[in-house]
Short mmCIF file of N, CA, C and O in Angstrom, two decimals:
data_model
loop_
_atom_site.label_atom_id
_atom_site.label_comp_id
_atom_site.label_asym_id
_atom_site.label_seq_id
_atom_site.Cartn_x
_atom_site.Cartn_y
_atom_site.Cartn_z
N MET A 15 20.61 46.02 -8.27
CA MET A 15 19.92 47.07 -7.58
C MET A 15 18.46 46.70 -7.36
O MET A 15 17.90 47.01 -6.32
N TYR A 16 17.87 45.98 -8.28
CA TYR A 16 16.48 45.58 -8.11
C TYR A 16 16.32 44.55 -6.99
O TYR A 16 15.31 44.54 -6.29
N ALA A 17 17.32 43.67 -6.83
CA ALA A 17 17.24 42.66 -5.79
C ALA A 17 17.24 43.30 -4.41
O ALA A 17 16.50 42.88 -3.51
N THR A 18 18.05 44.31 -4.22
CA THR A 18 18.08 44.97 -2.91
C THR A 18 16.79 45.72 -2.63
O THR A 18 16.32 45.75 -1.49
N GLN A 19 16.19 46.27 -3.65
CA GLN A 19 14.91 46.96 -3.45
C GLN A 19 13.82 45.95 -3.09
O GLN A 19 12.99 46.22 -2.22
N ALA A 20 13.86 44.79 -3.74
CA ALA A 20 12.86 43.76 -3.43
C ALA A 20 13.04 43.27 -2.00
O ALA A 20 12.06 43.05 -1.29
N LEU A 21 14.27 43.07 -1.58
CA LEU A 21 14.53 42.60 -0.21
C LEU A 21 14.08 43.64 0.81
O LEU A 21 13.55 43.27 1.87
N THR A 22 14.28 44.89 0.53
CA THR A 22 13.86 45.91 1.50
C THR A 22 12.35 45.96 1.62
O THR A 22 11.82 46.30 2.68
N HIS A 23 11.64 45.59 0.55
CA HIS A 23 10.17 45.57 0.64
C HIS A 23 9.67 44.30 1.33
O HIS A 23 8.59 44.31 1.92
N LEU A 24 10.42 43.21 1.25
CA LEU A 24 9.99 41.95 1.84
C LEU A 24 10.34 41.85 3.32
O LEU A 24 9.70 41.09 4.05
N VAL A 25 11.34 42.56 3.78
CA VAL A 25 11.75 42.46 5.18
C VAL A 25 10.63 42.88 6.12
O VAL A 25 10.38 42.18 7.11
N PRO A 26 9.90 43.96 5.88
CA PRO A 26 8.80 44.30 6.79
C PRO A 26 7.71 43.23 6.81
O PRO A 26 7.09 42.99 7.85
N LEU A 27 7.48 42.56 5.67
CA LEU A 27 6.48 41.49 5.65
C LEU A 27 6.94 40.30 6.49
O LEU A 27 6.13 39.64 7.15
N ALA A 28 8.22 40.02 6.48
CA ALA A 28 8.76 38.91 7.26
C ALA A 28 8.68 39.20 8.75
O ALA A 28 8.54 38.28 9.56
N GLU A 29 8.74 40.44 9.14
CA GLU A 29 8.65 40.79 10.55
C GLU A 29 7.26 40.53 11.11
O GLU A 29 7.09 40.29 12.28
N GLU A 30 6.24 40.57 10.25
CA GLU A 30 4.88 40.36 10.70
C GLU A 30 4.58 38.90 11.00
O GLU A 30 3.65 38.59 11.74
N LEU A 31 5.35 37.98 10.43
CA LEU A 31 5.12 36.55 10.65
C LEU A 31 5.59 36.15 12.04
O LEU A 31 6.58 36.68 12.56
N ASP A 32 4.89 35.19 12.63
CA ASP A 32 5.28 34.65 13.93
C ASP A 32 6.45 33.71 13.73
O ASP A 32 6.35 32.71 13.01
N LYS A 33 7.57 34.00 14.34
CA LYS A 33 8.79 33.19 14.14
C LYS A 33 8.70 31.83 14.83
O LYS A 33 9.45 30.93 14.52
N ASN A 34 7.77 31.65 15.76
CA ASN A 34 7.63 30.38 16.46
C ASN A 34 6.59 29.45 15.81
O ASN A 34 6.32 28.39 16.33
N LYS A 35 6.01 29.89 14.71
CA LYS A 35 4.97 29.11 14.07
C LYS A 35 5.43 28.74 12.65
O LYS A 35 5.75 29.59 11.84
N VAL A 36 5.46 27.43 12.39
CA VAL A 36 5.86 26.94 11.07
C VAL A 36 4.68 26.19 10.48
O VAL A 36 4.12 25.30 11.11
N THR A 37 4.29 26.54 9.27
CA THR A 37 3.18 25.88 8.59
C THR A 37 3.65 25.37 7.23
O THR A 37 4.55 25.96 6.63
N PRO A 38 3.05 24.29 6.73
CA PRO A 38 3.47 23.76 5.43
C PRO A 38 3.04 24.64 4.26
O PRO A 38 3.65 24.63 3.22
N GLY A 39 1.97 25.37 4.43
CA GLY A 39 1.52 26.26 3.39
C GLY A 39 0.86 25.55 2.22
O GLY A 39 0.49 24.38 2.29
N VAL A 40 0.71 26.28 1.14
CA VAL A 40 0.01 25.78 -0.03
C VAL A 40 0.82 24.67 -0.70
O VAL A 40 0.27 23.66 -1.14
N LEU A 41 2.12 24.83 -0.78
CA LEU A 41 2.97 23.81 -1.41
C LEU A 41 2.87 22.48 -0.67
O LEU A 41 2.75 21.42 -1.29
N GLY A 42 2.85 22.51 0.65
CA GLY A 42 2.70 21.29 1.43
C GLY A 42 1.36 20.61 1.17
O GLY A 42 1.29 19.39 1.05
N PHE A 43 0.30 21.41 1.05
CA PHE A 43 -1.02 20.85 0.76
C PHE A 43 -1.04 20.22 -0.63
O PHE A 43 -1.59 19.13 -0.82
N ILE A 44 -0.45 20.89 -1.61
CA ILE A 44 -0.44 20.36 -2.98
C ILE A 44 0.33 19.04 -3.04
O ILE A 44 -0.12 18.08 -3.67
N VAL A 45 1.46 18.97 -2.37
CA VAL A 45 2.25 17.73 -2.36
C VAL A 45 1.47 16.61 -1.67
O VAL A 45 1.42 15.48 -2.17
N PHE A 46 0.85 16.91 -0.55
CA PHE A 46 0.07 15.91 0.17
C PHE A 46 -1.11 15.43 -0.67
O PHE A 46 -1.39 14.23 -0.74
N ALA A 47 -1.80 16.35 -1.32
CA ALA A 47 -2.95 15.98 -2.17
C ALA A 47 -2.49 15.12 -3.35
O ALA A 47 -3.15 14.15 -3.71
N ALA A 48 -1.35 15.45 -3.95
CA ALA A 48 -0.82 14.66 -5.07
C ALA A 48 -0.47 13.25 -4.61
O ALA A 48 -0.75 12.27 -5.32
N LEU A 49 0.13 13.13 -3.44
CA LEU A 49 0.45 11.80 -2.91
C LEU A 49 -0.83 11.00 -2.63
O LEU A 49 -0.89 9.80 -2.91
N ALA A 50 -1.84 11.66 -2.07
CA ALA A 50 -3.10 10.97 -1.78
C ALA A 50 -3.76 10.48 -3.07
O ALA A 50 -4.24 9.35 -3.14
N VAL A 51 -3.78 11.31 -4.10
CA VAL A 51 -4.37 10.91 -5.37
C VAL A 51 -3.57 9.77 -5.99
O VAL A 51 -4.13 8.81 -6.52
N GLY A 52 -2.24 9.83 -5.89
CA GLY A 52 -1.40 8.76 -6.41
C GLY A 52 -1.66 7.43 -5.72
O GLY A 52 -1.76 6.39 -6.37
N VAL A 53 -1.78 7.45 -4.41
CA VAL A 53 -2.06 6.21 -3.66
C VAL A 53 -3.44 5.67 -4.03
O VAL A 53 -3.61 4.46 -4.20
N TRP A 54 -4.42 6.55 -4.17
CA TRP A 54 -5.77 6.12 -4.55
C TRP A 54 -5.75 5.46 -5.93
O TRP A 54 -6.37 4.41 -6.12
N LEU A 55 -5.04 6.04 -6.89
CA LEU A 55 -4.95 5.46 -8.22
C LEU A 55 -4.23 4.11 -8.20
O LEU A 55 -4.63 3.17 -8.90
N LEU A 56 -3.17 4.00 -7.41
CA LEU A 56 -2.46 2.72 -7.30
C LEU A 56 -3.35 1.64 -6.69
O LEU A 56 -3.34 0.49 -7.15
N MET A 57 -4.12 1.98 -5.66
CA MET A 57 -5.01 0.99 -5.05
C MET A 57 -6.11 0.57 -6.02
O MET A 57 -6.46 -0.61 -6.09
N LYS A 58 -6.63 1.51 -6.78
CA LYS A 58 -7.66 1.19 -7.77
C LYS A 58 -7.10 0.26 -8.84
O LYS A 58 -7.73 -0.72 -9.22
N SER A 59 -5.88 0.53 -9.30
CA SER A 59 -5.24 -0.31 -10.30
C SER A 59 -4.95 -1.70 -9.75
O SER A 59 -5.15 -2.70 -10.43
N MET A 60 -4.50 -1.76 -8.49
CA MET A 60 -4.19 -3.05 -7.88
C MET A 60 -5.46 -3.90 -7.75
O MET A 60 -5.44 -5.10 -8.03
N ASN A 61 -6.56 -3.28 -7.34
CA ASN A 61 -7.82 -4.03 -7.23
C ASN A 61 -8.27 -4.55 -8.58
O ASN A 61 -8.78 -5.66 -8.69
N ARG A 62 -8.10 -3.76 -9.62
CA ARG A 62 -8.48 -4.19 -10.97
C ARG A 62 -7.62 -5.38 -11.41
O ARG A 62 -8.12 -6.35 -11.96
N HIS A 63 -6.33 -5.31 -11.15
CA HIS A 63 -5.44 -6.41 -11.54
C HIS A 63 -5.68 -7.66 -10.71
O HIS A 63 -5.61 -8.78 -11.22
N MET A 64 -5.96 -7.51 -9.43
CA MET A 64 -6.24 -8.67 -8.58
C MET A 64 -7.55 -9.33 -8.98
O MET A 64 -7.72 -10.54 -8.81
N GLY A 65 -8.49 -8.57 -9.52
CA GLY A 65 -9.74 -9.14 -9.99
C GLY A 65 -9.54 -10.02 -11.22
O GLY A 65 -10.31 -10.94 -11.46
N LYS A 66 -8.50 -9.76 -11.98
CA LYS A 66 -8.22 -10.54 -13.19
C LYS A 66 -7.49 -11.85 -12.88
O LYS A 66 -7.41 -12.72 -13.72
N VAL A 67 -6.95 -11.99 -11.68
CA VAL A 67 -6.17 -13.17 -11.32
C VAL A 67 -7.10 -14.36 -11.18
O VAL A 67 -8.11 -14.31 -10.47
N ASP A 68 -6.77 -15.45 -11.87
CA ASP A 68 -7.55 -16.69 -11.77
C ASP A 68 -6.63 -17.74 -11.16
O ASP A 68 -5.81 -18.34 -11.84
N PHE A 69 -6.76 -17.92 -9.86
CA PHE A 69 -5.86 -18.81 -9.13
C PHE A 69 -6.64 -20.01 -8.63
O PHE A 69 -7.64 -19.88 -7.94
N GLU A 70 -6.16 -21.18 -8.99
CA GLU A 70 -6.77 -22.41 -8.50
C GLU A 70 -5.68 -23.19 -7.77
O GLU A 70 -4.67 -23.57 -8.37
N GLU A 71 -5.88 -23.42 -6.50
CA GLU A 71 -4.86 -24.07 -5.69
C GLU A 71 -4.77 -25.56 -6.04
O GLU A 71 -5.77 -26.26 -6.12
N ALA A 72 -3.53 -26.01 -6.25
CA ALA A 72 -3.30 -27.42 -6.53
C ALA A 72 -3.42 -28.21 -5.22
O ALA A 72 -3.05 -27.73 -4.15
N PRO A 73 -3.94 -29.43 -5.28
CA PRO A 73 -4.06 -30.22 -4.05
C PRO A 73 -2.67 -30.60 -3.52
O PRO A 73 -1.72 -30.76 -4.27
N ASP A 74 -2.60 -30.72 -2.22
CA ASP A 74 -1.34 -31.09 -1.56
C ASP A 74 -1.03 -32.56 -1.85
O ASP A 74 -1.84 -33.43 -1.54
N PRO A 75 0.14 -32.87 -2.45
CA PRO A 75 0.46 -34.26 -2.78
C PRO A 75 0.54 -35.16 -1.54
O PRO A 75 0.13 -36.32 -1.59
N ALA A 76 1.04 -34.65 -0.44
CA ALA A 76 1.16 -35.46 0.77
C ALA A 76 -0.23 -35.83 1.30
O ALA A 76 -0.46 -36.96 1.74
N ALA A 77 -1.16 -34.91 1.25
CA ALA A 77 -2.51 -35.19 1.72
C ALA A 77 -3.20 -36.17 0.78
O ALA A 77 -3.96 -37.04 1.23
N ALA A 78 -2.95 -36.07 -0.51
CA ALA A 78 -3.56 -36.98 -1.47
C ALA A 78 -3.05 -38.40 -1.27
O ALA A 78 -3.81 -39.37 -1.37
N GLU A 79 -1.76 -38.56 -0.96
CA GLU A 79 -1.21 -39.89 -0.69
C GLU A 79 -1.82 -40.48 0.57
O GLU A 79 -2.11 -41.67 0.63
N GLY A 80 -2.01 -39.67 1.59
CA GLY A 80 -2.59 -40.15 2.84
C GLY A 80 -4.01 -40.64 2.64
O GLY A 80 -4.43 -41.65 3.20
N VAL A 81 -4.79 -39.94 1.82
CA VAL A 81 -6.16 -40.36 1.54
C VAL A 81 -6.15 -41.66 0.76
O VAL A 81 -6.93 -42.58 1.05
N ALA A 82 -5.24 -41.78 -0.22
CA ALA A 82 -5.17 -43.00 -1.02
C ALA A 82 -4.77 -44.19 -0.16
O ALA A 82 -5.30 -45.29 -0.32
N GLU A 83 -3.86 -44.00 0.78
CA GLU A 83 -3.43 -45.09 1.66
C GLU A 83 -4.58 -45.55 2.55
O GLU A 83 -4.76 -46.74 2.79
N ARG A 84 -5.38 -44.60 3.06
CA ARG A 84 -6.48 -44.96 3.92
C ARG A 84 -7.55 -45.72 3.14
O ARG A 84 -8.15 -46.65 3.65
N VAL A 85 -7.76 -45.33 1.91
CA VAL A 85 -8.76 -46.01 1.09
C VAL A 85 -8.30 -47.44 0.78
O VAL A 85 -9.06 -48.39 0.85
N GLU A 86 -7.00 -47.62 0.46
CA GLU A 86 -6.47 -48.94 0.14
C GLU A 86 -6.49 -49.86 1.35
O GLU A 86 -6.71 -51.05 1.23
N SER A 87 -6.26 -49.32 2.54
CA SER A 87 -6.20 -50.16 3.74
C SER A 87 -7.59 -50.47 4.29
O SER A 87 -7.71 -51.28 5.21
N GLY A 88 -8.61 -49.83 3.76
CA GLY A 88 -9.97 -50.11 4.22
C GLY A 88 -10.38 -49.30 5.42
O GLY A 88 -11.40 -49.56 6.03
N ALA A 89 -9.59 -48.31 5.79
CA ALA A 89 -9.93 -47.46 6.93
C ALA A 89 -11.05 -46.51 6.53
O ALA A 89 -11.14 -46.10 5.39
N PRO A 90 -11.92 -46.19 7.47
CA PRO A 90 -12.98 -45.23 7.16
C PRO A 90 -12.39 -43.88 6.79
O PRO A 90 -11.32 -43.50 7.25
N SER A 91 -13.06 -43.13 5.96
CA SER A 91 -12.53 -41.86 5.47
C SER A 91 -12.41 -40.81 6.58
O SER A 91 -11.64 -39.89 6.46
N GLY A 92 -13.12 -40.95 7.66
CA GLY A 92 -13.07 -39.98 8.75
C GLY A 92 -12.01 -40.28 9.79
O GLY A 92 -11.86 -39.57 10.74
N SER A 93 -11.27 -41.40 9.65
CA SER A 93 -10.30 -41.76 10.66
C SER A 93 -9.09 -40.83 10.59
O SER A 93 -8.66 -40.42 9.54
N ALA A 94 -8.55 -40.54 11.77
CA ALA A 94 -7.39 -39.66 11.84
C ALA A 94 -6.14 -40.52 11.97
O ALA A 94 -6.19 -41.66 12.36
N GLY A 95 -5.00 -39.91 11.67
CA GLY A 95 -3.72 -40.61 11.80
C GLY A 95 -3.15 -40.93 10.44
O GLY A 95 -3.86 -41.12 9.48
N SER A 96 -1.81 -40.98 10.41
CA SER A 96 -1.16 -41.25 9.14
C SER A 96 -0.33 -42.53 9.18
O SER A 96 0.42 -42.79 8.27
N ALA A 97 -0.47 -43.32 10.25
CA ALA A 97 0.31 -44.56 10.35
C ALA A 97 -0.28 -45.60 9.43
O ALA A 97 -1.49 -45.72 9.27
N LYS A 98 0.60 -46.39 8.80
CA LYS A 98 0.14 -47.45 7.89
C LYS A 98 -0.31 -48.65 8.71
O LYS A 98 0.26 -49.01 9.73
N ARG A 99 -1.36 -49.29 8.24
CA ARG A 99 -1.82 -50.53 8.88
C ARG A 99 -1.25 -51.71 8.13
O ARG A 99 -1.15 -51.69 6.92
N LYS A 100 -0.90 -52.74 8.89
CA LYS A 100 -0.33 -53.95 8.25
C LYS A 100 -1.27 -55.09 8.42
O LYS A 100 -1.98 -55.29 9.29
#
């Protein structure tokens, strides 16, 4: 009996709303704000972790062999090409 009384009081309130207008309301704002805060915290954490990374690139073995071959053959260090001289 209480449910029917509550519905009869809410029906006039529903008639006042524009049926062609849909808004997310407070719940939509809260969900959006929570997602925004979550993304901000994840980006902050990622930046902190990336700052701790100590990466030193290893030299390319193929390029190192090419430099060694040019030095052994007496070619100037600025010469281009990878063909061996005989």
